[in-house]
mmCIF file with all atom_site columns, C-alpha atoms in Angstrom:
data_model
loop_
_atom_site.group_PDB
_atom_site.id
_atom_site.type_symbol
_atom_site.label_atom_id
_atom_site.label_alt_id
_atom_site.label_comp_id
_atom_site.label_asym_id
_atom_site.label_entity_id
_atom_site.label_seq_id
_atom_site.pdbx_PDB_ins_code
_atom_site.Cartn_x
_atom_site.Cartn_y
_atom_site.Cartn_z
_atom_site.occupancy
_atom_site.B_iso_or_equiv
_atom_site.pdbx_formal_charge
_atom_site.auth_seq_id
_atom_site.auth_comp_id
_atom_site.auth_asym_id
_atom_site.auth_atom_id
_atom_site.pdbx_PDB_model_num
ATOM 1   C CA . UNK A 1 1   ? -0.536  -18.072 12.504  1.00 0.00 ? 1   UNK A CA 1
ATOM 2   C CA . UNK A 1 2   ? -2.110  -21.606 11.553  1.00 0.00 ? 2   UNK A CA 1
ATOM 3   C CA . UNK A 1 3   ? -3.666  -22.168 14.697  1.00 0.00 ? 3   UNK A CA 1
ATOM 4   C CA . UNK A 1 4   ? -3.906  -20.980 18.063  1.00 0.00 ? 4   UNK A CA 1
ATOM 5   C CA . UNK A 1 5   ? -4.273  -23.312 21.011  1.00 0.00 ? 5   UNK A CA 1
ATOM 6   C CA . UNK A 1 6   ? -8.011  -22.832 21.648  1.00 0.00 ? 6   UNK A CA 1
ATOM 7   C CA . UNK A 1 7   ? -8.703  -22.971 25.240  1.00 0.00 ? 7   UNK A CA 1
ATOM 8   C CA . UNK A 1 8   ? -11.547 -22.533 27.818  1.00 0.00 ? 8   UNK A CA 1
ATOM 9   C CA . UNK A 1 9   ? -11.285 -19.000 29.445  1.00 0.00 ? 9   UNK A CA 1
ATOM 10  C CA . UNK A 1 10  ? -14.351 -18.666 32.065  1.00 0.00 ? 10  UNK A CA 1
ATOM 11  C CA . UNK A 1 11  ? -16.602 -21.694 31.384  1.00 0.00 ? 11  UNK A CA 1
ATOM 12  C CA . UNK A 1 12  ? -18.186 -19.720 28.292  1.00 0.00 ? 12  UNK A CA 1
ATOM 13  C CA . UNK A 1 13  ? -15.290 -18.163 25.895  1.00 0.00 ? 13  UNK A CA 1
ATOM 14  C CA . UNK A 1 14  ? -12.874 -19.787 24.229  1.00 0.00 ? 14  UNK A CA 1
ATOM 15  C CA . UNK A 1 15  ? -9.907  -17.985 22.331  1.00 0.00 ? 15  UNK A CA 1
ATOM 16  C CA . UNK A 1 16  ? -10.349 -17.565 18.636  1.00 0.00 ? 16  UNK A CA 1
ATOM 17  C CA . UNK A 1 17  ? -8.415  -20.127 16.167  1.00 0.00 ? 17  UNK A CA 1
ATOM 18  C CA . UNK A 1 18  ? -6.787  -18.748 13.242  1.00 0.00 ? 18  UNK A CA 1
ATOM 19  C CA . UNK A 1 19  ? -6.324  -20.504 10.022  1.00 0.00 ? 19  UNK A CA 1
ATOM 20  C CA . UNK A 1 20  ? -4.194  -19.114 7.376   1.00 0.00 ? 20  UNK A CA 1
ATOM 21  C CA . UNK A 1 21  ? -4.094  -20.602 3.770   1.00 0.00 ? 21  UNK A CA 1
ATOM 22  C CA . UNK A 1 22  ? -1.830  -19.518 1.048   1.00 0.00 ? 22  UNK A CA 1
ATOM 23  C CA . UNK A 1 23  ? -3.438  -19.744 -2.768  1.00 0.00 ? 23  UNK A CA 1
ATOM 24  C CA . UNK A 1 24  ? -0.318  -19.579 -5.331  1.00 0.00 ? 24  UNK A CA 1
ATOM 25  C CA . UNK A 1 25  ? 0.115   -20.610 -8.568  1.00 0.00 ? 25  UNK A CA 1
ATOM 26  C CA . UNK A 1 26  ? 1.480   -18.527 -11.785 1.00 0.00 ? 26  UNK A CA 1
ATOM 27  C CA . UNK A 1 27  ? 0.607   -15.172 -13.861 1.00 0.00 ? 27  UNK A CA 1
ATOM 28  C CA . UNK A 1 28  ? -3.165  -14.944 -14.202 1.00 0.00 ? 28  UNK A CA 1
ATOM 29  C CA . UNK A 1 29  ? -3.812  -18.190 -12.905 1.00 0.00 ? 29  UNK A CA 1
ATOM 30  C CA . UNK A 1 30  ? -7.003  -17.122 -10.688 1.00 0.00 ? 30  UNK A CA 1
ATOM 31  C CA . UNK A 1 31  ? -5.779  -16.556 -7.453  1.00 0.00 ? 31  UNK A CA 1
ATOM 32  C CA . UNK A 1 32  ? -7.445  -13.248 -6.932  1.00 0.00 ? 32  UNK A CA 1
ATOM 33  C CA . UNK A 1 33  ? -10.773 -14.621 -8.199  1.00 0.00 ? 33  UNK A CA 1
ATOM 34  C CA . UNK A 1 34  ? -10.851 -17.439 -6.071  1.00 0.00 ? 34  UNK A CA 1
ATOM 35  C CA . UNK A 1 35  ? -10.027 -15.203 -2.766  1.00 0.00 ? 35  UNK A CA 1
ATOM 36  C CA . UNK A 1 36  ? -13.228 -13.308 -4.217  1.00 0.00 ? 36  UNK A CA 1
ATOM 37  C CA . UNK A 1 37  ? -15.490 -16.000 -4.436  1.00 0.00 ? 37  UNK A CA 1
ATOM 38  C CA . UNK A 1 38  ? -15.033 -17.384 -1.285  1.00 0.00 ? 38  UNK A CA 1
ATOM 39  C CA . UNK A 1 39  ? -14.494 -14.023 1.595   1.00 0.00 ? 39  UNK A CA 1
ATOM 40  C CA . UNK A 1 40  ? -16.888 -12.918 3.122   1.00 0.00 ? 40  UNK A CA 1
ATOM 41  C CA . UNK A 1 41  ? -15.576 -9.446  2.985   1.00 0.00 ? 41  UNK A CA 1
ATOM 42  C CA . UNK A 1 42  ? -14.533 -7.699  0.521   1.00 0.00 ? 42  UNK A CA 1
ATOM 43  C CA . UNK A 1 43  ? -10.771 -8.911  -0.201  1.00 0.00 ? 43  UNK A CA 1
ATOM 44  C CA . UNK A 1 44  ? -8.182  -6.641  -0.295  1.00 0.00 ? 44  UNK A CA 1
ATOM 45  C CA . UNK A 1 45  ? -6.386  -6.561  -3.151  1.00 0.00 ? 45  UNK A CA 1
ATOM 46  C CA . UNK A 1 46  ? -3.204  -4.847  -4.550  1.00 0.00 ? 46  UNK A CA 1
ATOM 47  C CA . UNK A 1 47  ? -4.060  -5.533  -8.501  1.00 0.00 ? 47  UNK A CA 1
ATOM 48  C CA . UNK A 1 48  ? -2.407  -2.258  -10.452 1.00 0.00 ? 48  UNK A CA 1
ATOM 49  C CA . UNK A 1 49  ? -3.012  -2.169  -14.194 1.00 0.00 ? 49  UNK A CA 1
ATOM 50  C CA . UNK A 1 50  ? -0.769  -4.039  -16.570 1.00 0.00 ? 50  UNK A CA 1
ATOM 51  C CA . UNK A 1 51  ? 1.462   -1.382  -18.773 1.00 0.00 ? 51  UNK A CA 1
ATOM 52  C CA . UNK A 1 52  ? 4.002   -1.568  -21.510 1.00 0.00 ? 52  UNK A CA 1
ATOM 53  C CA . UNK A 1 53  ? 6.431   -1.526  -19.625 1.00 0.00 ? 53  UNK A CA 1
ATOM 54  C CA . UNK A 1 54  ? 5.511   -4.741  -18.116 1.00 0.00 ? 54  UNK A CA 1
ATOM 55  C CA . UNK A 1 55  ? 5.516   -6.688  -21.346 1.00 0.00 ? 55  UNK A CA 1
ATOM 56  C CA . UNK A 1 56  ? 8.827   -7.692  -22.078 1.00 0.00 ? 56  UNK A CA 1
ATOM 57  C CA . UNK A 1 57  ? 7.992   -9.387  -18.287 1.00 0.00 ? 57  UNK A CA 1
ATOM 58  C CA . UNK A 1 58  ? 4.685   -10.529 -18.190 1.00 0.00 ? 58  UNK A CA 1
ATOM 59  C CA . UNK A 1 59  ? 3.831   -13.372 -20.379 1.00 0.00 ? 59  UNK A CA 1
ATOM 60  C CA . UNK A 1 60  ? 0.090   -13.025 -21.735 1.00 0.00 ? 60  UNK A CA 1
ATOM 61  C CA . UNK A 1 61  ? -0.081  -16.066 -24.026 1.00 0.00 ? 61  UNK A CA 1
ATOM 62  C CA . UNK A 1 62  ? -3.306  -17.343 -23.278 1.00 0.00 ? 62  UNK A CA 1
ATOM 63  C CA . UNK A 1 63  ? -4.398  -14.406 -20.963 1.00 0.00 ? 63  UNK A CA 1
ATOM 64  C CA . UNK A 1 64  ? -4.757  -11.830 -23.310 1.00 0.00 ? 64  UNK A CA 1
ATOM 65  C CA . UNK A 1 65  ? -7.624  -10.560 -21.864 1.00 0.00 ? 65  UNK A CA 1
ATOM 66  C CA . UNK A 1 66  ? -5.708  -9.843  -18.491 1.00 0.00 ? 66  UNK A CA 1
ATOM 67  C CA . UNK A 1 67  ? -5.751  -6.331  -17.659 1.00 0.00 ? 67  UNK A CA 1
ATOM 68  C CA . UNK A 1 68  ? -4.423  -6.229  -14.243 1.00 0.00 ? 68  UNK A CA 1
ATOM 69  C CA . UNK A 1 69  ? -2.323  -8.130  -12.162 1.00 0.00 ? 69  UNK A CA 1
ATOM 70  C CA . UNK A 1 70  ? -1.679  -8.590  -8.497  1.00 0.00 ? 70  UNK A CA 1
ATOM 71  C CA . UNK A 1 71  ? 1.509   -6.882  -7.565  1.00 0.00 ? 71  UNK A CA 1
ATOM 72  C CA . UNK A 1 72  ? 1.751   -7.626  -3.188  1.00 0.00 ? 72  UNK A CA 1
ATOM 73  C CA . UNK A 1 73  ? -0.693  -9.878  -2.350  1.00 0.00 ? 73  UNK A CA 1
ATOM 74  C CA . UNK A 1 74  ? -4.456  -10.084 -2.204  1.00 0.00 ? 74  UNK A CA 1
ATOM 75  C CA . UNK A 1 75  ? -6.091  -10.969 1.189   1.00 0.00 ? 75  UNK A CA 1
ATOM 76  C CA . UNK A 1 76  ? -9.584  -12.196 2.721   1.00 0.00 ? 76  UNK A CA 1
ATOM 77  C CA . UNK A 1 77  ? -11.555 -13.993 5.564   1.00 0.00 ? 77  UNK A CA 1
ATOM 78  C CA . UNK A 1 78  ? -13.534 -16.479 6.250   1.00 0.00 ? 78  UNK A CA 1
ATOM 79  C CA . UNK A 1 79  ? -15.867 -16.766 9.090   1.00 0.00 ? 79  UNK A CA 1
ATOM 80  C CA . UNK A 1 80  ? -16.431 -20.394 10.193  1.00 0.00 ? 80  UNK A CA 1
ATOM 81  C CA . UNK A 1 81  ? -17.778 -20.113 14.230  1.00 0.00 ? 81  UNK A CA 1
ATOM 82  C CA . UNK A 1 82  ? -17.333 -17.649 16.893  1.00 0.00 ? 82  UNK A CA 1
ATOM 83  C CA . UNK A 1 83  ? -14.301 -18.773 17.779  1.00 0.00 ? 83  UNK A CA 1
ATOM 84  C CA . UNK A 1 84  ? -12.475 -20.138 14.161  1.00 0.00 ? 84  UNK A CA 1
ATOM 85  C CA . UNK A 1 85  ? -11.973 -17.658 11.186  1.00 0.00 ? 85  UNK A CA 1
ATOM 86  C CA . UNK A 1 86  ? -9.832  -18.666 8.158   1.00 0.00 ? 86  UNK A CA 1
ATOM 87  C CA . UNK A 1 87  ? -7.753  -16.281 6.387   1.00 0.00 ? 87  UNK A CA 1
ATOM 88  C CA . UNK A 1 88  ? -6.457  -16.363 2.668   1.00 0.00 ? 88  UNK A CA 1
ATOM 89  C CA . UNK A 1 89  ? -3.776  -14.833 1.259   1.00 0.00 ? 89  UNK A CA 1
ATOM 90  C CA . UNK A 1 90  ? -2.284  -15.124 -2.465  1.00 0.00 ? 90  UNK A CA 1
ATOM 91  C CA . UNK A 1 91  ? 1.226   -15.238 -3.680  1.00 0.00 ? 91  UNK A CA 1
ATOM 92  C CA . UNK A 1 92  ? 2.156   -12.823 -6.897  1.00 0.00 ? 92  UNK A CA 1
ATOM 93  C CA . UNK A 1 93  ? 2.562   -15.786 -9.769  1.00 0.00 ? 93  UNK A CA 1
ATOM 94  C CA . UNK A 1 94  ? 5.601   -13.347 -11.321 1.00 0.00 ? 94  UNK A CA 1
ATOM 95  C CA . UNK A 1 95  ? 9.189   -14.232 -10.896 1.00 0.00 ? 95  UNK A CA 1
ATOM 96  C CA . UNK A 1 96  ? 10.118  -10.885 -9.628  1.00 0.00 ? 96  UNK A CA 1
ATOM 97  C CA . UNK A 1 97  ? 7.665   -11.011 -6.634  1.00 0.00 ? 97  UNK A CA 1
ATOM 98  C CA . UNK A 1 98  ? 8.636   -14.694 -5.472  1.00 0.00 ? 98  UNK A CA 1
ATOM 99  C CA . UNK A 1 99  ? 10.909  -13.103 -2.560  1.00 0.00 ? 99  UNK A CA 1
ATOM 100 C CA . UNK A 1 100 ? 7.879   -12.390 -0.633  1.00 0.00 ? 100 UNK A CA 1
ATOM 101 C CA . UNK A 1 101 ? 6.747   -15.961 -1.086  1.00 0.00 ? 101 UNK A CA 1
ATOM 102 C CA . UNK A 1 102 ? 8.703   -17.310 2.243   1.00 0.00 ? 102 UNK A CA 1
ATOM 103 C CA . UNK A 1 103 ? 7.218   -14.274 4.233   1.00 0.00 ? 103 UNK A CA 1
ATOM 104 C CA . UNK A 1 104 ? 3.258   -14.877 2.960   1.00 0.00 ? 104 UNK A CA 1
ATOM 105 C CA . UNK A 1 105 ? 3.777   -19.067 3.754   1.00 0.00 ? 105 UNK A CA 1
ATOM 106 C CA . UNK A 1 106 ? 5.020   -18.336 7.136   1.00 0.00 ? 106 UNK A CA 1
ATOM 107 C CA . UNK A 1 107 ? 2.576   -19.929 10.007  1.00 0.00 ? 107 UNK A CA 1
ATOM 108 C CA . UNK A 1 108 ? 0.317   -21.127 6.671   1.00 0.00 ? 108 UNK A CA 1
ATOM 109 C CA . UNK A 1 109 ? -1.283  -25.015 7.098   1.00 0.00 ? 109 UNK A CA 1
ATOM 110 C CA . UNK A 1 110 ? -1.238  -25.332 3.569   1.00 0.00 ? 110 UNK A CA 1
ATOM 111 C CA . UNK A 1 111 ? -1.484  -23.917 0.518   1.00 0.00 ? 111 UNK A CA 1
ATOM 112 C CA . UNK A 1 112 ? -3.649  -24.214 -3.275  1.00 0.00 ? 112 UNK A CA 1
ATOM 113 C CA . UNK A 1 113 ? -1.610  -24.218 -5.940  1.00 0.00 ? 113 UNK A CA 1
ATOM 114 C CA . UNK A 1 114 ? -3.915  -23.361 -8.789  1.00 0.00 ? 114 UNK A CA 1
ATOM 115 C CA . UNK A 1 115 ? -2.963  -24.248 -12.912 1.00 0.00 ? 115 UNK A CA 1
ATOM 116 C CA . UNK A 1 116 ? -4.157  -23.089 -16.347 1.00 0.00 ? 116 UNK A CA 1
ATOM 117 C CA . UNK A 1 117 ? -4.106  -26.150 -18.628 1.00 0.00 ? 117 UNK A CA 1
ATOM 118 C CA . UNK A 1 118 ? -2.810  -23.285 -21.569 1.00 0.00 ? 118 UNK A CA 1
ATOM 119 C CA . UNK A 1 119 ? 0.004   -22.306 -19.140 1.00 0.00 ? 119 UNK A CA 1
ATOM 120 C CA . UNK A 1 120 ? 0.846   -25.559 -17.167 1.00 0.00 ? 120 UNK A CA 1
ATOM 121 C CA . UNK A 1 121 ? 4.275   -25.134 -16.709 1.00 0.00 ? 121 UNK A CA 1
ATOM 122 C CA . UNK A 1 122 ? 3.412   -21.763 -14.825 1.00 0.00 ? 122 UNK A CA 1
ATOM 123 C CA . UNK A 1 123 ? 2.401   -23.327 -11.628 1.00 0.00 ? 123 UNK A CA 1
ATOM 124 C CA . UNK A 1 124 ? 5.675   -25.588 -11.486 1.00 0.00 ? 124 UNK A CA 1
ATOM 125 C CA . UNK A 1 125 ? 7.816   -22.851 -9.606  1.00 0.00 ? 125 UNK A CA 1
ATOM 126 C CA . UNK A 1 126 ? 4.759   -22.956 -6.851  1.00 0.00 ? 126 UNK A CA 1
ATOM 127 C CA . UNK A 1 127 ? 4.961   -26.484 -6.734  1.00 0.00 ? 127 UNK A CA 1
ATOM 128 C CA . UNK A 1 128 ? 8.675   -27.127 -6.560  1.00 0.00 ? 128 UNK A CA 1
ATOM 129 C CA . UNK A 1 129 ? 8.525   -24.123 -3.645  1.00 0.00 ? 129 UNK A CA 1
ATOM 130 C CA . UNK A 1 130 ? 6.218   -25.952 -1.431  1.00 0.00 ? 130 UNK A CA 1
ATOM 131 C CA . UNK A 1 131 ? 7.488   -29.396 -1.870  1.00 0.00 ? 131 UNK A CA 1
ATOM 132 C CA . UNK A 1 132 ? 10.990  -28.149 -1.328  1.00 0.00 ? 132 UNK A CA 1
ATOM 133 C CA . UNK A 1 133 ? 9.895   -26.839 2.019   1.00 0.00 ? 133 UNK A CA 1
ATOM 134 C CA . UNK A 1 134 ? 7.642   -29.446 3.152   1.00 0.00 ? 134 UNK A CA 1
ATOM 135 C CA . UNK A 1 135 ? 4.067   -27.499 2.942   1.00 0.00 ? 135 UNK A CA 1
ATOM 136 C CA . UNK A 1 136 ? 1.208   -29.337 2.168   1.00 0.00 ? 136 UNK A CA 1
ATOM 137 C CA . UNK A 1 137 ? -0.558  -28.844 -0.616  1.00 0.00 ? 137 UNK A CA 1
ATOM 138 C CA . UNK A 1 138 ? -3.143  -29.428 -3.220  1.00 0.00 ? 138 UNK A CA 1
ATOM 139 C CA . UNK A 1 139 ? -2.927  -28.814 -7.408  1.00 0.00 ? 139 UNK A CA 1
ATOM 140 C CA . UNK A 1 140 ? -6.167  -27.260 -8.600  1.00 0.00 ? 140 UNK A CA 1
ATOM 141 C CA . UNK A 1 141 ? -6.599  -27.020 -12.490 1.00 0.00 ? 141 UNK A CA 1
ATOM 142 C CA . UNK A 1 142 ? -8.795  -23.921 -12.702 1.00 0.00 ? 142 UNK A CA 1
ATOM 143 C CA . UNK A 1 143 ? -11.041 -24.507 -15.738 1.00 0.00 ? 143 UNK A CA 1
ATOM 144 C CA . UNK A 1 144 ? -11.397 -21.592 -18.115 1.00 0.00 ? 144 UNK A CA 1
ATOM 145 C CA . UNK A 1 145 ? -13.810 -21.658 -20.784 1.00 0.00 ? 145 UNK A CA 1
ATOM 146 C CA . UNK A 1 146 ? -11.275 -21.647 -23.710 1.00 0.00 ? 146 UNK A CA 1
ATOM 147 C CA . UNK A 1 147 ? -8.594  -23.954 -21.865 1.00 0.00 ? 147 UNK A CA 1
ATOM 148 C CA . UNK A 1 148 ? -8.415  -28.156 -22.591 1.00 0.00 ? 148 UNK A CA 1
ATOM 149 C CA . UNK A 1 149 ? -9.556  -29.980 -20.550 1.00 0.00 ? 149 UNK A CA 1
ATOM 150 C CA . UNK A 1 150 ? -7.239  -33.047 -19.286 1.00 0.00 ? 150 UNK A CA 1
ATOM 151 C CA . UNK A 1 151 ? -8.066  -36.070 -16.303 1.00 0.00 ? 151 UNK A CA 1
ATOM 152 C CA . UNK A 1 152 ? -6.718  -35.144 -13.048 1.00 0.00 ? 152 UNK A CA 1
ATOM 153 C CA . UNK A 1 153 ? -4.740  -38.076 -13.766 1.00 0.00 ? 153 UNK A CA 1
ATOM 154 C CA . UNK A 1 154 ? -3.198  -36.438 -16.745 1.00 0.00 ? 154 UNK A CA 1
ATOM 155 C CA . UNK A 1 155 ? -2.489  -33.319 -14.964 1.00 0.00 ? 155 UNK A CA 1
ATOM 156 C CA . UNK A 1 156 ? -0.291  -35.435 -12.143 1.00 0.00 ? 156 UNK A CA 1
ATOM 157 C CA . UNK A 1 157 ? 1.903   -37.150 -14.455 1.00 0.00 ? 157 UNK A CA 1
ATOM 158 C CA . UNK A 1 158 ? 2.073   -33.629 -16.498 1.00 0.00 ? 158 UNK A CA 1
ATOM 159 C CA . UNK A 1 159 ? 3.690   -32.070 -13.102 1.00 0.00 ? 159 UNK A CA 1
ATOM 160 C CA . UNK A 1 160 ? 4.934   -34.998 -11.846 1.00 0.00 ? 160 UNK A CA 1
ATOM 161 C CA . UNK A 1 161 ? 2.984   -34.993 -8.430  1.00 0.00 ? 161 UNK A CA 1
ATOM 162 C CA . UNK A 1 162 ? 3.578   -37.632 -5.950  1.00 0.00 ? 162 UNK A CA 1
ATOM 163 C CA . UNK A 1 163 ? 0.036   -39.816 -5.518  1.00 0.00 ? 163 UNK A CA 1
ATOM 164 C CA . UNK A 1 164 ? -0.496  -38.496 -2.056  1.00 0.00 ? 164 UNK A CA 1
ATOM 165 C CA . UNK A 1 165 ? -1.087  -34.710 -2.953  1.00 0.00 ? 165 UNK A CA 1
ATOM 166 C CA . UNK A 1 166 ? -4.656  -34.027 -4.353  1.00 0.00 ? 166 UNK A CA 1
ATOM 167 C CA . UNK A 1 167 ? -5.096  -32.702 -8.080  1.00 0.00 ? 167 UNK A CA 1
ATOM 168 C CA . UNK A 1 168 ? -8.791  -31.545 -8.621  1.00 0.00 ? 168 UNK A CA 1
ATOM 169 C CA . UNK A 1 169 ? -10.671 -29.701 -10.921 1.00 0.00 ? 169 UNK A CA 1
ATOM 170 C CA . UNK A 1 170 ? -12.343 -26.665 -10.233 1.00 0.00 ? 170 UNK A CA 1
ATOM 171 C CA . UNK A 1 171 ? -14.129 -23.373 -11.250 1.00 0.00 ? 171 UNK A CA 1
ATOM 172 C CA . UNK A 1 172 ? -12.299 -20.516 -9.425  1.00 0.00 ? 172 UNK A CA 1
ATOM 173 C CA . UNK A 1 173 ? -15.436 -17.936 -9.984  1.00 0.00 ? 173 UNK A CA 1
ATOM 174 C CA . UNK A 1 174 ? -17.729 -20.605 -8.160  1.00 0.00 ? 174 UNK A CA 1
ATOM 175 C CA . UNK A 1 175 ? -17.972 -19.708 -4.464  1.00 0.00 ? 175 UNK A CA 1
ATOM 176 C CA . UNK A 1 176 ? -18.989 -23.994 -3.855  1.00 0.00 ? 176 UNK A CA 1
ATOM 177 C CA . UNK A 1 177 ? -16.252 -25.230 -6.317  1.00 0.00 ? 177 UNK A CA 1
ATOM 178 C CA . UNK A 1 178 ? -13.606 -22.311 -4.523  1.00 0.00 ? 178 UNK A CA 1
ATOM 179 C CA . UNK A 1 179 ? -14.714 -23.734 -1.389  1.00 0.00 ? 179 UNK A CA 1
ATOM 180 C CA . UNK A 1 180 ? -14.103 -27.363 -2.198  1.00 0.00 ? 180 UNK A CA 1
ATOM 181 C CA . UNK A 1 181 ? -10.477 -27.238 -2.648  1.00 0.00 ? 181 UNK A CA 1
ATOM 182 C CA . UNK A 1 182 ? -9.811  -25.185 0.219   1.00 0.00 ? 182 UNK A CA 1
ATOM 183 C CA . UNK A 1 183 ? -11.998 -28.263 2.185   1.00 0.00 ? 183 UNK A CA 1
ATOM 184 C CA . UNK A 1 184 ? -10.095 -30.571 -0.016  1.00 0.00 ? 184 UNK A CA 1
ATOM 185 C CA . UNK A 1 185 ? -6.298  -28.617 1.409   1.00 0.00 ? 185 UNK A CA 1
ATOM 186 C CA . UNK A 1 186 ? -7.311  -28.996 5.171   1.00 0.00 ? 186 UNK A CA 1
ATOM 187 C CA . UNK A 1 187 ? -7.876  -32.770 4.674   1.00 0.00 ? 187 UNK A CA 1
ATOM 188 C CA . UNK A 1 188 ? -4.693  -33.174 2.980   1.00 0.00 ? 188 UNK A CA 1
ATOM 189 C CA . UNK A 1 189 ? -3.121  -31.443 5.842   1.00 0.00 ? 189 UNK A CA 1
ATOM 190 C CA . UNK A 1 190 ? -4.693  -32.952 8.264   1.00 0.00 ? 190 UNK A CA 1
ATOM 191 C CA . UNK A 1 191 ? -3.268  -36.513 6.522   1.00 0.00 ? 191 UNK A CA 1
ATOM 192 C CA . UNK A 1 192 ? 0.267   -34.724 7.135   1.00 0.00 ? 192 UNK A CA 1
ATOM 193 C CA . UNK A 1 193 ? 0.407   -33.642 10.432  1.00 0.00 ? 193 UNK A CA 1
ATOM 194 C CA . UNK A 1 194 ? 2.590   -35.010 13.447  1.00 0.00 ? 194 UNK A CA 1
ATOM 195 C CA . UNK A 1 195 ? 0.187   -36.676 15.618  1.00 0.00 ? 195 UNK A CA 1
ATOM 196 C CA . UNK A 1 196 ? -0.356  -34.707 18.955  1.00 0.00 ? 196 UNK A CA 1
ATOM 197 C CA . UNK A 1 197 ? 1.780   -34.169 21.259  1.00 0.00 ? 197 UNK A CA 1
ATOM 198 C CA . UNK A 1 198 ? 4.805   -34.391 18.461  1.00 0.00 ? 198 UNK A CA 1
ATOM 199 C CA . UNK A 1 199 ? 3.397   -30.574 17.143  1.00 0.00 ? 199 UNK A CA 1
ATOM 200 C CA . UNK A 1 200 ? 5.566   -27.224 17.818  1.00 0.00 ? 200 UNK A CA 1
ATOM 201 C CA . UNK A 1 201 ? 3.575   -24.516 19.272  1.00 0.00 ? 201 UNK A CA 1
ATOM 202 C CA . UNK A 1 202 ? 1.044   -22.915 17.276  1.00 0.00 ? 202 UNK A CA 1
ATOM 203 C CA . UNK A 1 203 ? 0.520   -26.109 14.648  1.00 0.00 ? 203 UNK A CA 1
ATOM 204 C CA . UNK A 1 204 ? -3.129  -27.161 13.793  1.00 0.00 ? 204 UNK A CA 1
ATOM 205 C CA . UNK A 1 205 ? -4.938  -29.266 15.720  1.00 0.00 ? 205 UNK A CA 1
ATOM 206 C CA . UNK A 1 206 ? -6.573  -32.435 14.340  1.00 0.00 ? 206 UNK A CA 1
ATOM 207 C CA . UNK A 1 207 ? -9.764  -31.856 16.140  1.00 0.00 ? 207 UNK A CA 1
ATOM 208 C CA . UNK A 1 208 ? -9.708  -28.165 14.940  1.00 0.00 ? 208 UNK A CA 1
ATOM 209 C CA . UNK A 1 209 ? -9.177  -28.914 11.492  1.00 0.00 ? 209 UNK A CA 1
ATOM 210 C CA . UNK A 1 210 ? -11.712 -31.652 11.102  1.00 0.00 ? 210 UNK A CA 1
ATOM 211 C CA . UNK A 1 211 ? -14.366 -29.313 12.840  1.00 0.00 ? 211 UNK A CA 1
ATOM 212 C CA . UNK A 1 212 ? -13.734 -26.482 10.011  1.00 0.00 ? 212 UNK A CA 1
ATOM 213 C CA . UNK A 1 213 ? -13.604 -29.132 7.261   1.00 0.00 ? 213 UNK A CA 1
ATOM 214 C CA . UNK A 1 214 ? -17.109 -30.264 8.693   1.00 0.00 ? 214 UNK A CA 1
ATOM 215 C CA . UNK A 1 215 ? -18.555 -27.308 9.312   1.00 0.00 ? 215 UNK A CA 1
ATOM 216 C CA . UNK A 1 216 ? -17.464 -25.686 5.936   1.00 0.00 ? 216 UNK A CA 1
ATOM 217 C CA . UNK A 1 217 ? -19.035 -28.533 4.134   1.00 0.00 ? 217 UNK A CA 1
ATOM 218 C CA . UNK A 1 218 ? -22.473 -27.363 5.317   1.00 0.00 ? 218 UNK A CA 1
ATOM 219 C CA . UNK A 1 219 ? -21.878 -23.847 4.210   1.00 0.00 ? 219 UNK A CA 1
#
C-alpha cells in the first residue's frame, strides 16, 4: 500500500498515490493523540475503557491518568493533492496485541516510534520490531508535561539507536509538531530506499516522496 505507480491516464488524471505510515510505540505512549492531531477526518479509533481486569496487564506507572486504551488499531487520513493521500495507522503498545503488528506494517514506508521519557524502555519492543525487519524509522520522545526532559542525544544512547535513524522531540497534541515527525519519517525513508529501477512493485517513489515532504511543509 506505500505507493502506487502514479501514471498519466488521458492527458488530465493521474491515479491516486497512497502512503501508509505506521505510528507504534508502547502503552499510553500517544499514538492515538498524534493520529488526532494530524487527520483530517475524524480518526477511527478502537479505544475501550481500561477495567480491573486489565490491571494485573496493563502497566500504569506514570499514566495514571489513562482511562482508555487502544485495543485494534486507530486509523486516519491525510489529504496532501488530488492525487496523493497519506494514511496512518497505530500499533496497540500491549504485548498481547503485538501479533497484529506484522499485518498493520505490511505495504507501510515507515513507521514513528513514539517514547515516554517515564516509560523508556516501553518503546524498545517497537524498535527492536522494525529494525529486525528492516523498516525505516524514526524515535520521537513525546514530551508530557510531568516527564524529564533528556537531549535527543541522550535518548539514542538510552535505546541504543544507530546514528542514521532520527530521534526528535515532539508534542504529540500539536497538529505542526505531529506533522514534523511524520515529514521528518518520509525523509528518512527516502535516505533508505533502493534507487529506481532496483524497487519491487508498489515501493515509494523518490520523486513522490519528496513532493509530499514539500508540500506538507507548507501545510
Amino acid at each position: 500500500m506505500a505507493f502506487a505507480a502514479s501514471e498519466q491516464t488521458d492527458g488530465q488524471h493521474v491515479l491516486p498515490v497512497a502512503l501508509k505510515m505506521l505510528i507504534a510505540g508502547g502503552f499510553g505512549a500517544g499514538k492515538t493523540t498524534l493520529v488526532g492531531a494530524v487527520s483530517e477526518i475524524r480518526p477511527l479509533s478502537t479505544e475501550e475503557a481500561l477495567s480491573i481486569a486489565g490491571t494485573p496487564v496493563d502497566n500504569l506507572t506514570g499514566v495514571q491518568r489513562k482511562t482508555a486504551t487502544t485495543v485494534a488499531l486507530d486509523f486516519g487520513r491525510i489529504t496532501i493533492r488530488d492525487d496523493l493521500t497519506v494514511y496512518l495507522f497505530t500499533a496497540p503498545g500491549q504485548e498481547r496485541f503485538w501479533f497484529m503488528w506484522d499485518e498493520l506494517a505490511s505495504g507501510a514506508i515507515g513507521a514513528v516510534v513514539l517514547a515516554d521519557t517515564r516509560r523508556l524502555a516501553d518503546c524498545f519492543p517497537s524498535v527492536d520490531f522494525f529494525e529486525n525487519r528492516k523498516i525505516p524509522f524514526v524515535l520521537a520522545v513525546n514530551c508530557f508535561d510531568d516527564a524529564p526532559r533528556y537531549r535527543p542525544e541522550d535518548v539514542r544512547s538510552a535505546v541504543d539507536l544507530e546514528e542514521p535513524i532520527p530521534v526528535m522531540m515532539c508534542d504529540a497534541r500539536q497538529r505542526v509538531s505531529s506533522r514534523d515527525v511524520l515529514i521528518a519519517l518520509v525523509e528518512h525513508s527516502l535516505r533508505t530506499l533502493p534507487p529506481l529501477g532496483e524497487q519491487p512493485p508498489g515501493t515509494a517513489t523518490r520523486g513522490t516522496a519528496t513532493g509530499w515532504a514539500a508540500t506538507a511543509e507548507r501545510a
